[in-house]
Coordinates of C-alpha atoms in Angstrom, one line a residue:
Chain A
X1 CA 32.2 -27.3 31.3
X2 CA 33.0 -30.7 32.9
X3 CA 31.0 -33.5 31.4
X4 CA 31.4 -36.8 33.3
X5 CA 31.1 -40.1 31.5
X6 CA 29.1 -43.0 33.0
X7 CA 30.6 -45.4 35.4
X8 CA 31.6 -48.0 32.8
X9 CA 32.6 -45.6 30.1
X10 CA 34.8 -43.8 32.6
X11 CA 37.2 -46.7 32.7
X12 CA 37.3 -47.4 29.0
X13 CA 40.4 -45.8 27.5
X14 CA 41.0 -48.2 24.7
X15 CA 39.0 -51.0 23.1
X16 CA 41.1 -53.4 25.2
X17 CA 39.3 -52.1 28.3
X18 CA 36.0 -52.6 26.6
X19 CA 36.8 -56.2 25.7
X20 CA 37.4 -57.0 29.4
X21 CA 33.7 -56.4 30.1
X22 CA 31.1 -59.1 30.1
X23 CA 28.7 -59.2 27.2
X24 CA 25.9 -58.4 29.7
X25 CA 27.5 -55.0 30.4
X26 CA 27.6 -53.8 26.8
X27 CA 24.0 -52.5 26.9
X28 CA 25.1 -50.1 29.7
X29 CA 28.2 -49.1 27.8
X30 CA 26.1 -48.2 24.8
X31 CA 23.7 -46.3 26.9
X32 CA 26.5 -44.3 28.5
X33 CA 28.3 -43.7 25.2
X34 CA 25.1 -42.4 23.7
X35 CA 24.5 -40.1 26.6
X36 CA 28.1 -38.9 26.5
X37 CA 27.8 -38.0 22.8
X38 CA 24.5 -36.1 23.5
X39 CA 26.2 -34.2 26.4
X40 CA 29.3 -33.3 24.4
X41 CA 27.6 -32.3 21.1
X42 CA 24.9 -30.2 22.9
X43 CA 27.7 -28.1 24.5
X44 CA 30.4 -28.1 21.9
X45 CA 28.5 -28.8 18.6
X46 CA 29.4 -31.1 15.8
X47 CA 27.7 -33.9 13.9
X48 CA 25.0 -35.5 15.9
X49 CA 22.5 -37.9 14.4
X50 CA 24.9 -40.1 12.6
X51 CA 27.0 -41.0 15.6
X52 CA 23.9 -41.7 17.7
X53 CA 22.7 -44.1 15.1
X54 CA 25.8 -46.3 15.3
X55 CA 26.4 -46.4 19.1
X56 CA 25.6 -50.1 19.4
X57 CA 27.4 -51.0 16.2
X58 CA 30.5 -49.1 17.3
X59 CA 30.5 -50.8 20.7
X60 CA 30.0 -54.2 19.2
X61 CA 32.7 -53.8 16.5
X62 CA 35.4 -52.8 19.0
X63 CA 34.2 -55.6 21.4
X64 CA 34.2 -58.4 18.8
X65 CA 37.2 -57.4 16.7
X66 CA 40.7 -57.0 17.8
X67 CA 41.2 -53.4 16.8
X68 CA 43.5 -51.9 15.7
X69 CA 45.1 -55.1 14.5
X70 CA 41.7 -55.8 12.8
X71 CA 41.2 -52.8 10.7
X72 CA 38.0 -50.8 10.9
X73 CA 37.3 -48.2 8.2
X74 CA 34.5 -45.7 8.7
X75 CA 32.9 -44.3 5.5
X76 CA 32.6 -40.5 5.6
X77 CA 33.4 -40.5 9.3
X78 CA 31.0 -38.1 10.8
X79 CA 29.4 -41.1 12.5
X80 CA 32.7 -42.0 14.3
X81 CA 32.4 -39.9 17.5
X82 CA 31.7 -43.1 19.5
X83 CA 34.7 -44.7 17.9
X84 CA 36.8 -41.7 18.9
X85 CA 35.5 -41.8 22.4
X86 CA 36.2 -45.5 22.8
X87 CA 39.7 -45.3 21.3
X88 CA 41.6 -43.0 23.6
X89 CA 40.2 -39.6 22.7
X90 CA 37.4 -39.2 25.3
X91 CA 39.4 -36.7 27.4
X92 CA 40.1 -34.4 24.4
X93 CA 36.8 -34.8 22.8
X94 CA 35.8 -31.3 23.9
X95 CA 38.3 -30.0 21.3
X96 CA 36.4 -31.8 18.5
X97 CA 36.5 -29.7 15.3
X98 CA 38.0 -26.8 17.1
X99 CA 41.2 -25.1 15.9
X100 CA 44.2 -27.3 16.9
X101 CA 41.8 -29.8 18.4
X102 CA 40.9 -33.3 17.2
X103 CA 39.3 -33.7 13.8
X104 CA 35.6 -34.4 13.3
X105 CA 36.6 -37.2 11.1
X106 CA 38.8 -40.3 11.4
X107 CA 42.4 -39.2 10.7
X108 CA 45.4 -41.4 10.4
X109 CA 47.7 -38.9 12.1
X110 CA 45.4 -38.8 15.1
X111 CA 45.1 -42.4 16.1
X112 CA 46.2 -45.9 15.1
X113 CA 42.6 -46.8 15.4
X114 CA 41.8 -44.4 12.5
X115 CA 43.0 -46.7 9.8
X116 CA 42.0 -44.5 6.9
X117 CA 41.4 -40.7 6.7
X118 CA 37.9 -39.9 5.5
X119 CA 35.5 -37.0 5.1
X120 CA 34.1 -37.7 1.6
X121 CA 31.8 -40.6 1.1
X122 CA 32.0 -44.1 -0.4
X123 CA 35.7 -44.7 0.0
X124 CA 35.6 -47.3 2.8
X125 CA 35.1 -50.5 0.7
X126 CA 38.0 -49.8 -1.6
X127 CA 40.3 -48.7 1.3
X128 CA 39.4 -51.7 3.5
X129 CA 39.8 -54.0 0.5
X130 CA 43.3 -52.6 -0.2
X131 CA 44.2 -53.3 3.4
X132 CA 42.7 -56.8 3.1
X133 CA 44.7 -57.6 -0.1
X134 CA 47.9 -56.4 1.6
X135 CA 47.2 -58.6 4.6
X136 CA 46.6 -61.6 2.3
X137 CA 49.9 -60.9 0.5
X138 CA 51.7 -60.7 3.8
X139 CA 50.2 -64.0 5.1
X140 CA 48.3 -62.2 7.9
X141 CA 45.2 -64.3 7.3
X142 CA 44.0 -63.8 10.9
X143 CA 43.4 -60.1 10.3
X144 CA 39.9 -58.8 9.7
X145 CA 39.0 -55.8 7.6
X146 CA 35.7 -54.0 8.2
X147 CA 34.2 -51.2 6.1
X148 CA 31.2 -49.4 7.7
X149 CA 29.3 -47.7 5.0
X150 CA 25.9 -46.0 5.0
X151 CA 23.1 -46.7 2.5
X152 CA 23.6 -43.1 1.2
X153 CA 27.3 -43.6 0.6
X154 CA 26.4 -47.0 -1.1
X155 CA 24.7 -45.1 -3.9
X156 CA 28.0 -43.7 -5.2
X157 CA 29.8 -45.4 -8.1
X158 CA 33.0 -45.8 -6.0
X159 CA 31.2 -48.1 -3.6
X160 CA 30.0 -50.2 -6.4
X161 CA 33.5 -50.4 -7.9
X162 CA 34.8 -51.5 -4.5
X163 CA 32.2 -54.3 -4.2
X164 CA 32.7 -55.4 -7.8
X165 CA 36.4 -56.0 -7.0
X166 CA 35.8 -57.3 -3.5
X167 CA 33.5 -60.0 -4.9
X168 CA 36.5 -61.7 -6.7
X169 CA 39.4 -60.7 -4.4
X170 CA 38.9 -63.5 -1.9
X171 CA 39.9 -61.6 1.2
X172 CA 38.7 -61.2 4.7
X173 CA 36.5 -58.2 4.1
X174 CA 33.4 -57.5 6.0
X175 CA 31.2 -54.7 4.7
X176 CA 28.7 -53.4 7.2
X177 CA 25.8 -51.6 5.5
X178 CA 24.5 -49.1 7.9
X179 CA 21.0 -48.6 6.5
X180 CA 19.2 -45.7 8.0
X181 CA 17.5 -44.4 4.8
X182 CA 19.4 -41.1 5.1
X183 CA 22.3 -39.1 3.8
X184 CA 22.3 -35.6 5.2
X185 CA 18.9 -35.4 3.6
X186 CA 16.6 -38.4 3.0
X187 CA 18.2 -40.9 0.7
X188 CA 17.1 -41.2 -2.9
X189 CA 17.2 -43.7 -5.7
X190 CA 16.4 -47.3 -6.7
X191 CA 18.9 -48.9 -4.3
X192 CA 17.0 -47.3 -1.4
X193 CA 13.8 -49.0 -2.6
X194 CA 15.7 -52.3 -2.9
X195 CA 17.0 -52.1 0.6
X196 CA 13.6 -51.2 1.9
X197 CA 12.2 -54.3 0.1
X198 CA 14.7 -56.6 1.8
X199 CA 14.1 -55.0 5.2
X200 CA 10.4 -55.1 5.2
X201 CA 9.8 -58.5 3.6
X202 CA 8.3 -60.5 6.4
X203 CA 8.5 -63.8 4.6
X204 CA 12.2 -63.3 3.8
X205 CA 13.0 -62.3 7.4
X206 CA 11.3 -65.4 8.7
X207 CA 13.4 -67.6 6.4
X208 CA 16.5 -65.6 7.2
X209 CA 16.2 -66.2 10.9
X210 CA 15.8 -69.9 10.3
X211 CA 18.7 -70.0 7.9
X212 CA 20.9 -68.1 10.3
X213 CA 20.1 -70.6 13.1
X214 CA 21.1 -73.5 10.8
X215 CA 24.1 -71.6 9.5
X216 CA 25.4 -71.3 13.0
X217 CA 25.4 -75.1 13.4
X218 CA 27.0 -75.6 10.0
X219 CA 29.8 -73.1 10.9
X220 CA 30.9 -75.5 13.5
X221 CA 31.0 -78.4 11.0
X222 CA 33.6 -77.0 8.6
X223 CA 34.0 -75.4 5.2
X224 CA 32.2 -78.0 3.2
X225 CA 29.1 -77.7 5.3
X226 CA 29.3 -74.0 5.2
X227 CA 29.2 -74.1 1.4
X228 CA 26.1 -76.3 1.4
X229 CA 24.5 -73.9 3.9
X230 CA 25.4 -71.0 1.8
X231 CA 23.8 -72.5 -1.3
X232 CA 20.6 -73.2 0.6
X233 CA 20.6 -69.7 2.0
X234 CA 21.1 -68.1 -1.4
X235 CA 18.3 -70.2 -2.9
X236 CA 16.0 -69.1 -0.1
X237 CA 16.9 -65.4 -0.5
X238 CA 16.4 -65.5 -4.3
X239 CA 13.1 -67.3 -4.0
X240 CA 11.6 -65.2 -1.3
X241 CA 12.8 -61.8 -2.7
X242 CA 11.7 -62.9 -6.2
X243 CA 14.9 -61.5 -7.5
X244 CA 18.6 -62.3 -7.2
X245 CA 20.3 -60.6 -4.3
X246 CA 22.2 -57.6 -5.6
X247 CA 25.1 -58.1 -3.3
X248 CA 25.3 -61.8 -3.8
X249 CA 25.4 -61.3 -7.5
X250 CA 28.6 -59.4 -7.0
X251 CA 30.1 -62.3 -5.1
X252 CA 29.5 -61.0 -1.6
X253 CA 27.9 -63.2 1.0
X254 CA 24.9 -61.2 2.2
X255 CA 23.7 -61.4 5.8
X256 CA 20.9 -59.6 7.5
X257 CA 19.0 -57.4 7.8
X258 CA 19.7 -57.2 11.5
X259 CA 18.6 -54.6 14.1
X260 CA 21.6 -52.3 14.5
X261 CA 20.5 -51.3 18.0
X262 CA 20.3 -54.8 19.5
X263 CA 23.8 -54.9 21.0
X264 CA 23.6 -58.5 22.1
X265 CA 22.4 -59.8 18.8
X266 CA 25.0 -57.6 17.0
X267 CA 27.8 -59.1 19.1
X268 CA 26.5 -62.6 18.4
X269 CA 26.2 -62.0 14.6
X270 CA 29.7 -60.4 14.3
X271 CA 31.2 -63.3 16.3
X272 CA 29.7 -65.7 13.7
X273 CA 30.8 -63.6 10.7
X274 CA 34.4 -63.4 12.1
X275 CA 34.7 -67.1 11.4
X276 CA 33.3 -67.0 7.9
X277 CA 36.1 -66.4 5.4
X278 CA 35.9 -64.3 2.3
X279 CA 34.0 -61.1 1.4
X280 CA 30.7 -60.6 3.0
X281 CA 28.2 -57.9 3.8
X282 CA 26.1 -57.4 6.9
X283 CA 23.0 -55.3 6.5
X284 CA 22.3 -53.4 9.7
X285 CA 19.1 -51.3 10.0
X286 CA 19.6 -48.3 12.2
X287 CA 17.9 -45.1 13.1
X288 CA 19.8 -41.9 12.6
X289 CA 19.6 -39.9 15.8
X290 CA 18.7 -43.0 17.8
X291 CA 18.0 -42.2 21.5
X292 CA 17.3 -38.5 21.1
X293 CA 13.7 -38.2 20.1
X294 CA 13.9 -34.9 18.3
X295 CA 16.8 -36.1 16.2
X296 CA 15.0 -39.3 15.3
X297 CA 12.0 -37.2 14.1
X298 CA 13.8 -34.5 12.1
X299 CA 17.0 -36.2 11.0
X300 CA 18.1 -33.5 8.5
X301 CA 17.8 -30.7 11.1
X302 CA 19.7 -32.8 13.7
X303 CA 22.5 -33.9 11.3
X304 CA 24.7 -31.1 12.7
X305 CA 22.5 -28.8 14.8
X306 CA 25.1 -26.7 16.5
X307 CA 24.9 -26.3 20.3
X308 CA 21.6 -26.9 21.9
X309 CA 19.8 -27.5 25.2
X310 CA 19.7 -31.2 25.6
X311 CA 16.7 -31.1 27.9
X312 CA 14.4 -28.9 25.8
X313 CA 15.9 -29.5 22.4
X314 CA 16.2 -25.7 21.8
X315 CA 19.0 -25.1 19.3
X316 CA 20.9 -22.0 20.2
X317 CA 21.0 -19.3 17.7
X318 CA 22.7 -15.9 17.9
X319 CA 20.2 -13.1 18.3
X320 CA 20.9 -9.9 16.4
X321 CA 19.3 -6.5 16.8
X322 CA 19.5 -5.7 13.1
X323 CA 19.0 -7.7 9.9
X324 CA 21.9 -10.0 9.0
X325 CA 23.4 -10.9 5.6
X326 CA 22.1 -14.2 4.3
X327 CA 24.2 -17.3 3.6
X328 CA 25.5 -17.5 0.1
X329 CA 23.8 -20.8 -0.3
X330 CA 20.4 -19.3 0.4
X331 CA 21.0 -16.5 -2.1
X332 CA 21.7 -19.3 -4.6
X333 CA 18.6 -21.2 -3.6
X334 CA 16.2 -18.3 -3.7
X335 CA 17.7 -16.7 -6.8
X336 CA 17.5 -20.0 -8.7
X337 CA 13.9 -20.4 -7.9
X338 CA 13.2 -16.9 -9.0
X339 CA 15.0 -17.4 -12.3
X340 CA 13.3 -20.7 -12.8
X341 CA 9.9 -19.2 -12.4
X342 CA 10.8 -16.9 -15.3
X343 CA 12.7 -19.3 -17.5
X344 CA 11.2 -22.8 -18.1
X345 CA 14.5 -24.1 -19.4
X346 CA 16.2 -23.8 -16.0
X347 CA 17.0 -26.9 -14.0
X348 CA 18.8 -27.6 -10.8
X349 CA 21.0 -30.6 -9.9
X350 CA 22.5 -31.6 -6.6
X351 CA 24.3 -34.7 -5.5
X352 CA 22.7 -35.3 -2.1
X353 CA 23.0 -31.8 -0.8
X354 CA 19.5 -30.3 -1.1
X355 CA 19.6 -28.6 2.3
X356 CA 23.4 -27.9 2.2
X357 CA 23.1 -26.1 -1.1
X358 CA 19.6 -24.7 -0.5
X359 CA 18.5 -26.3 -3.8
X360 CA 15.7 -27.7 -1.6
X361 CA 14.0 -24.4 -2.1
X362 CA 13.5 -25.1 -5.8
X363 CA 13.0 -28.8 -5.2
X364 CA 10.0 -28.0 -3.0
X365 CA 8.4 -25.6 -5.6
X366 CA 9.4 -27.5 -8.8
X367 CA 10.2 -31.1 -8.0
X368 CA 10.4 -32.0 -11.7
X369 CA 13.0 -29.4 -12.4
X370 CA 15.3 -29.6 -9.4
X371 CA 16.8 -33.0 -8.8
X372 CA 18.7 -34.7 -6.0
X373 CA 20.7 -37.5 -7.8
X374 CA 22.2 -39.0 -4.6
X375 CA 25.8 -39.1 -3.5
X376 CA 27.0 -39.2 -7.1
X377 CA 29.0 -36.2 -8.2
X378 CA 30.2 -37.8 -11.4
X379 CA 26.6 -38.6 -12.4
X380 CA 25.5 -35.1 -11.4
X381 CA 27.9 -33.6 -13.8
X382 CA 27.2 -35.9 -16.7
X383 CA 23.4 -35.8 -16.3
X384 CA 23.8 -32.0 -16.3
X385 CA 25.7 -32.3 -19.6
X386 CA 23.0 -34.5 -21.0
X387 CA 20.4 -32.0 -20.1
X388 CA 22.5 -29.2 -21.6
X389 CA 22.7 -31.1 -25.0
X390 CA 18.9 -30.7 -25.1
X391 CA 18.9 -27.0 -24.6
X392 CA 18.2 -26.9 -20.8
X393 CA 19.9 -24.3 -18.7
X394 CA 21.4 -26.4 -16.0
X395 CA 22.7 -25.1 -12.6
X396 CA 24.7 -28.0 -11.1
X397 CA 25.5 -27.2 -7.5
X398 CA 28.3 -29.2 -6.0
X399 CA 30.5 -28.4 -3.0
X400 CA 34.0 -27.3 -4.3
X401 CA 35.8 -30.2 -2.6
X402 CA 33.2 -32.7 -3.8
X403 CA 33.6 -31.5 -7.4
X404 CA 37.1 -33.0 -7.2
X405 CA 35.4 -36.3 -7.6
X406 CA 33.9 -35.5 -10.9
X407 CA 36.8 -33.9 -12.7
X408 CA 36.9 -36.2 -15.7
X409 CA 33.2 -35.6 -16.2
X410 CA 33.8 -31.9 -16.3
X411 CA 36.5 -32.3 -18.9
X412 CA 35.1 -35.1 -21.0
X413 CA 31.4 -34.6 -20.8
X414 CA 31.2 -30.8 -20.5
X415 CA 34.2 -28.8 -21.7
X416 CA 35.3 -30.9 -24.7
X417 CA 31.6 -30.9 -25.8
X418 CA 31.3 -27.1 -25.4
X419 CA 28.3 -27.5 -23.2
X420 CA 27.2 -24.4 -21.2
X421 CA 26.6 -26.1 -17.9
X422 CA 26.6 -23.7 -14.9
X423 CA 28.6 -25.1 -12.0
X424 CA 27.9 -23.5 -8.7
X425 CA 30.6 -24.5 -6.3
X426 CA 29.5 -23.9 -2.7
X427 CA 32.0 -24.1 0.2
X428 CA 34.8 -22.7 -1.9
X429 CA 37.8 -21.6 0.1
X430 CA 38.3 -22.6 3.7
X431 CA 35.3 -24.7 4.8
X432 CA 36.0 -24.3 8.5
X433 CA 35.4 -27.0 11.1
X434 CA 35.1 -29.8 8.6
X435 CA 38.8 -29.4 7.9
X436 CA 41.1 -30.3 5.0
X437 CA 38.8 -32.9 3.3
X438 CA 36.2 -30.2 2.9
X439 CA 38.3 -27.1 2.1
X440 CA 37.5 -25.9 -1.3
X441 CA 41.1 -24.9 -2.0
X442 CA 41.7 -26.1 -5.5
X443 CA 38.8 -25.2 -7.7
X444 CA 40.2 -22.1 -9.3
X445 CA 43.3 -24.0 -10.3
X446 CA 41.6 -27.1 -11.5
X447 CA 38.9 -25.3 -13.4
X448 CA 41.0 -22.4 -14.8
X449 CA 43.2 -24.7 -16.8
X450 CA 40.3 -26.2 -18.8
X451 CA 39.3 -24.9 -22.3
X452 CA 35.7 -23.9 -22.5
X453 CA 35.4 -23.1 -18.8
X454 CA 35.1 -19.7 -17.2
X455 CA 35.8 -19.1 -13.5
X456 CA 33.9 -16.4 -11.5
X457 CA 33.6 -15.6 -7.9
X458 CA 31.2 -13.0 -6.5
X459 CA 32.4 -10.4 -3.9
X460 CA 29.0 -10.3 -2.4
X461 CA 25.4 -11.6 -2.6
X462 CA 24.3 -9.1 -5.3
X463 CA 27.2 -10.2 -7.6
X464 CA 26.2 -13.9 -7.1
X465 CA 22.6 -13.1 -7.9
X466 CA 23.4 -11.0 -10.9
X467 CA 25.9 -13.4 -12.4
X468 CA 23.4 -16.2 -12.0
X469 CA 20.8 -14.1 -13.9
X470 CA 23.4 -13.2 -16.6
X471 CA 24.4 -16.8 -17.3
X472 CA 20.8 -18.0 -17.2
X473 CA 20.1 -15.9 -20.3
X474 CA 20.1 -17.7 -23.7
X475 CA 22.8 -15.3 -25.0
X476 CA 25.3 -16.8 -22.6
X477 CA 25.1 -20.0 -24.7
X478 CA 26.8 -18.2 -27.5
X479 CA 30.1 -18.5 -25.6
X480 CA 29.9 -22.3 -25.9
X481 CA 31.5 -22.5 -22.5
X482 CA 30.7 -23.8 -19.1
X483 CA 31.2 -21.6 -16.1
X484 CA 32.2 -22.1 -12.5
X485 CA 30.7 -19.8 -9.9
X486 CA 32.5 -20.3 -6.6
X487 CA 31.3 -18.9 -3.3
X488 CA 32.1 -19.8 0.3
X489 CA 30.4 -21.4 3.2
X490 CA 28.5 -18.9 5.4
X491 CA 27.1 -15.5 5.3
X492 CA 27.8 -12.6 2.9
X493 CA 27.9 -8.9 3.6
X494 CA 24.6 -7.4 2.3
X495 CA 21.4 -7.9 4.4
X496 CA 19.2 -6.2 1.7
X497 CA 20.2 -8.4 -1.2
X498 CA 16.9 -9.0 -3.0
X499 CA 17.4 -6.3 -5.6
X500 CA 16.2 -6.4 -9.3
X501 CA 18.5 -8.4 -11.5
X502 CA 21.2 -6.6 -13.4
X503 CA 23.1 -8.1 -16.3
X504 CA 26.9 -8.4 -15.6
X505 CA 29.6 -8.2 -18.3
X506 CA 31.4 -11.5 -18.7
X507 CA 35.1 -11.4 -18.1
X508 CA 35.1 -7.9 -16.6
X509 CA 36.4 -6.7 -13.2
X510 CA 35.7 -3.5 -11.4
X511 CA 37.6 -0.9 -9.3
X512 CA 36.6 -0.8 -5.7
X513 CA 39.0 2.0 -4.6
X514 CA 41.4 4.3 -6.5
X515 CA 44.8 4.5 -4.9
X516 CA 48.5 5.0 -5.2
X517 CA 51.7 3.0 -5.3
X518 CA 50.2 -0.5 -4.7
X519 CA 47.3 -2.3 -6.3
X520 CA 45.4 -5.0 -4.5
X521 CA 43.7 -7.4 -6.9
X522 CA 41.1 -9.7 -5.3
X523 CA 38.7 -12.3 -6.5
X524 CA 35.6 -13.3 -4.5
X525 CA 34.3 -12.5 -1.0
X526 CA 37.9 -12.3 0.3
X527 CA 37.8 -8.9 -1.4
X528 CA 35.9 -7.7 1.6
X529 CA 39.0 -8.4 3.7
X530 CA 40.9 -6.1 1.4
X531 CA 38.3 -3.4 1.9
X532 CA 38.9 -3.7 5.7
X533 CA 42.7 -3.7 5.1
X534 CA 42.4 -0.5 3.0
X535 CA 40.4 1.1 5.8
X536 CA 43.1 0.1 8.3
X537 CA 45.9 1.4 6.0
X538 CA 44.1 4.7 5.4
X539 CA 44.5 5.5 9.1
X540 CA 48.2 5.3 8.5
X541 CA 48.0 7.5 5.4
X542 CA 48.5 4.6 3.0
X543 CA 46.0 4.4 0.1
X544 CA 46.4 1.3 -2.1
X545 CA 44.1 0.8 -5.0
X546 CA 41.7 -2.1 -4.9
X547 CA 40.3 -4.0 -7.8
X548 CA 37.7 -6.8 -7.7
X549 CA 38.6 -8.8 -10.7
X550 CA 35.6 -11.1 -10.4
X551 CA 36.9 -13.5 -13.1
X552 CA 39.9 -15.8 -12.8
X553 CA 39.1 -16.7 -16.4
X554 CA 38.8 -14.9 -18.6
X555 CA 40.9 -12.3 -17.0
X556 CA 39.9 -8.7 -17.7
X557 CA 42.8 -7.9 -20.0
X558 CA 42.0 -4.2 -20.5
X559 CA 41.7 -3.6 -16.8
X560 CA 45.0 -5.5 -16.2
X561 CA 46.7 -3.3 -18.9
X562 CA 45.4 -0.2 -17.0
X563 CA 46.6 -1.6 -13.7
X564 CA 50.0 -2.6 -14.9
X565 CA 50.7 0.7 -16.6
X566 CA 49.9 2.5 -13.4
X567 CA 51.4 0.3 -10.7
X568 CA 54.6 -1.6 -10.3
X569 CA 53.6 -3.2 -7.0
X570 CA 50.7 -5.6 -7.2
X571 CA 49.3 -7.9 -4.5
X572 CA 46.8 -10.6 -5.4
X573 CA 44.5 -12.1 -2.8
X574 CA 42.3 -15.2 -3.1
X575 CA 40.8 -17.9 -0.9
X576 CA 42.4 -20.7 -2.8
X577 CA 45.7 -22.5 -3.5
X578 CA 48.6 -20.5 -4.6
X579 CA 49.8 -22.7 -7.5
X580 CA 47.6 -22.4 -10.5
X581 CA 45.2 -20.0 -8.8
X582 CA 44.1 -16.4 -9.5
X583 CA 47.5 -15.0 -8.6
X584 CA 49.2 -17.4 -11.0
X585 CA 46.7 -16.3 -13.7
X586 CA 47.8 -12.7 -13.2
X587 CA 51.5 -13.6 -13.3
X588 CA 50.9 -15.6 -16.5
X589 CA 49.1 -12.6 -18.0
X590 CA 52.0 -10.3 -17.1
X591 CA 54.5 -12.7 -18.5
X592 CA 52.6 -12.7 -21.8
X593 CA 52.3 -8.9 -21.9
X594 CA 55.7 -7.7 -21.0
X595 CA 55.7 -4.6 -23.2
X596 CA 52.6 -3.1 -21.8
X597 CA 53.6 -3.4 -18.1
X598 CA 56.0 -2.1 -15.7
X599 CA 57.9 -5.1 -14.3
X600 CA 55.9 -6.0 -11.2
X601 CA 57.2 -6.5 -7.7
Chain B
X1 CA 47.0 -20.8 0.5
X2 CA 50.4 -22.2 0.6
X3 CA 51.2 -25.7 -0.7
X4 CA 50.3 -27.4 2.5
X5 CA 47.4 -29.1 4.2
X6 CA 45.4 -26.7 6.4
X7 CA 43.5 -28.4 9.3
X8 CA 40.2 -27.4 10.8
X9 CA 39.1 -24.3 12.7
X10 CA 36.9 -21.3 12.0
X11 CA 37.2 -19.7 8.7
X12 CA 38.8 -16.6 10.3
X13 CA 41.3 -18.8 12.2
X14 CA 42.3 -20.5 9.0
X15 CA 42.5 -17.2 7.1
X16 CA 44.9 -15.9 9.8
X17 CA 47.0 -19.1 9.6
X18 CA 47.3 -18.9 5.9
X19 CA 48.1 -15.2 6.0
X20 CA 45.2 -13.4 4.3
X21 CA 43.2 -12.0 7.1
X22 CA 42.6 -8.2 6.7
X23 CA 45.5 -7.4 9.0
X24 CA 47.8 -9.7 6.9
X25 CA 46.8 -7.9 3.7
X26 CA 47.4 -4.5 5.3
X27 CA 50.8 -5.8 6.5
X28 CA 51.7 -7.1 3.0
X29 CA 50.9 -3.6 1.6
X30 CA 53.2 -1.9 4.1
X31 CA 56.0 -4.4 3.5
X32 CA 55.8 -4.1 -0.3
X33 CA 56.0 -0.3 0.1
X34 CA 59.1 -0.7 2.2
X35 CA 60.5 -2.9 -0.5
X36 CA 60.7 -5.8 2.0
X37 CA 60.2 -9.1 0.2
X38 CA 56.8 -10.3 1.0
X39 CA 56.6 -13.9 2.1
X40 CA 54.3 -15.6 -0.4
X41 CA 51.5 -17.4 1.4

């Protein structure tokens, strides 16, 4: 489907082209850019609301700053569609997130304008600061370094660590706080309230405008006058807000809040800030989904809606003539609520993924026992550990790739302390269109090596449900061990999954199919591929045995003895990395049990 | 998955690329039966 850009956008192939336009044309560029994003995402899918919210900001940044010499770092990156379209990728944008197509996130290999690869949140300040320090060391004092970070990403510890360093690093760093009160779900926490306080203080905003006007004059009078103006400005901010400014207390000059959709004002403000040396932060207030009414009204639904009719807003869904299996995340969400209704000790924790994990089902029914702690995986793990010390049964749901951010907390706060926290790792294995930053490739390897940690993966929805039931029982606590339950993005295989709970044996696998000559050992839903493979092979008269081992740790030693005494050819299959994974575990077991096994091939 | 970075695509496309789609598993079984060294993926 041919989607034509507007008449100005058509001739913008790089930001150089954009910078040739008059300021009075930028409103039209923004309008055309927004429409182009709507047109493209409605047909090809992808993230939606976040990019619409930064159309003006994107245009203004590339207009004012000399990108790519000035370095622009997008946090998370799902808001960077406008950036990609303005930086030479408009004509391939229809391949966004498709196999062999362009990435849905900024990617260093893809463009010199993508200064830093992203996908996870809260890295932009540290990355931009690193670039700024390098520029300073190289004497490239003309270069600007800009980190664009959302208020959701700002809640993570890494963002604070970056600001804490930036405040004393004396570099040309501009942090743009894109404040839209949202992550994928509505933002949470005290920082959100603080930002709202600044944004809505009429008295402060009146003073702010006046100070800004004065500051503009002082900027033309030199550094000494800027310092005086800055002191006056700080005093005003502190007095009017009745508290010291959080960002200024970290050594960052705070500017704003400004309307992130007023393109002309944004250009003017950024031009001013370009001439103010040192670390600074501009607070931009934006609306996620801006310019598409439905996306503005239901920002979570329109975060990444899939393809849709841009006129009616109808989101296209496949229509089936028979019941379909549920998503694993929904099995998790409904099962946890069911268990929590029977067991008052159960709690649920998510770091900013209520809808992505389906913990929102329990949050709605039991808001005191299911908590969204913000984009803060480290905190999510340690708060779960704290709850576990008090006897709570904690299900901490984190995407597999996001759990990488909280590894020390798993080791230090959970495993060493023998706390029976139940980690549910969604998006394990290949995540799909989100790409390498989101593939849950490593969790079997990084969890399996830890003492006091079990690793399980269900082959289907019933196994997930029954294992959740099993580990929710008090008797699981006798193991003094945490457990990782990993399952993939997307649907399972059993439409009729709401069956009565059954207790599962810990550390035990099962046989799926008896066979000859070869044994296929699988873990997790990938075992269903092995079932299909066995059906294909049966047509050729080949009948391998198939075992669903369920646990990568502890391995089912007695079943492995049985398998290895019967077969000298074993194939392991897992949706995870080779080194350190389930296959490695089986090889280690065989190496440790040489006398009971036929040498495997 | 091999020791490399896999890019984006559908889960099935990536499973095929990494060599453990159903047909890949079937092929591995056939090869191991023929005593052909199976490429580890």
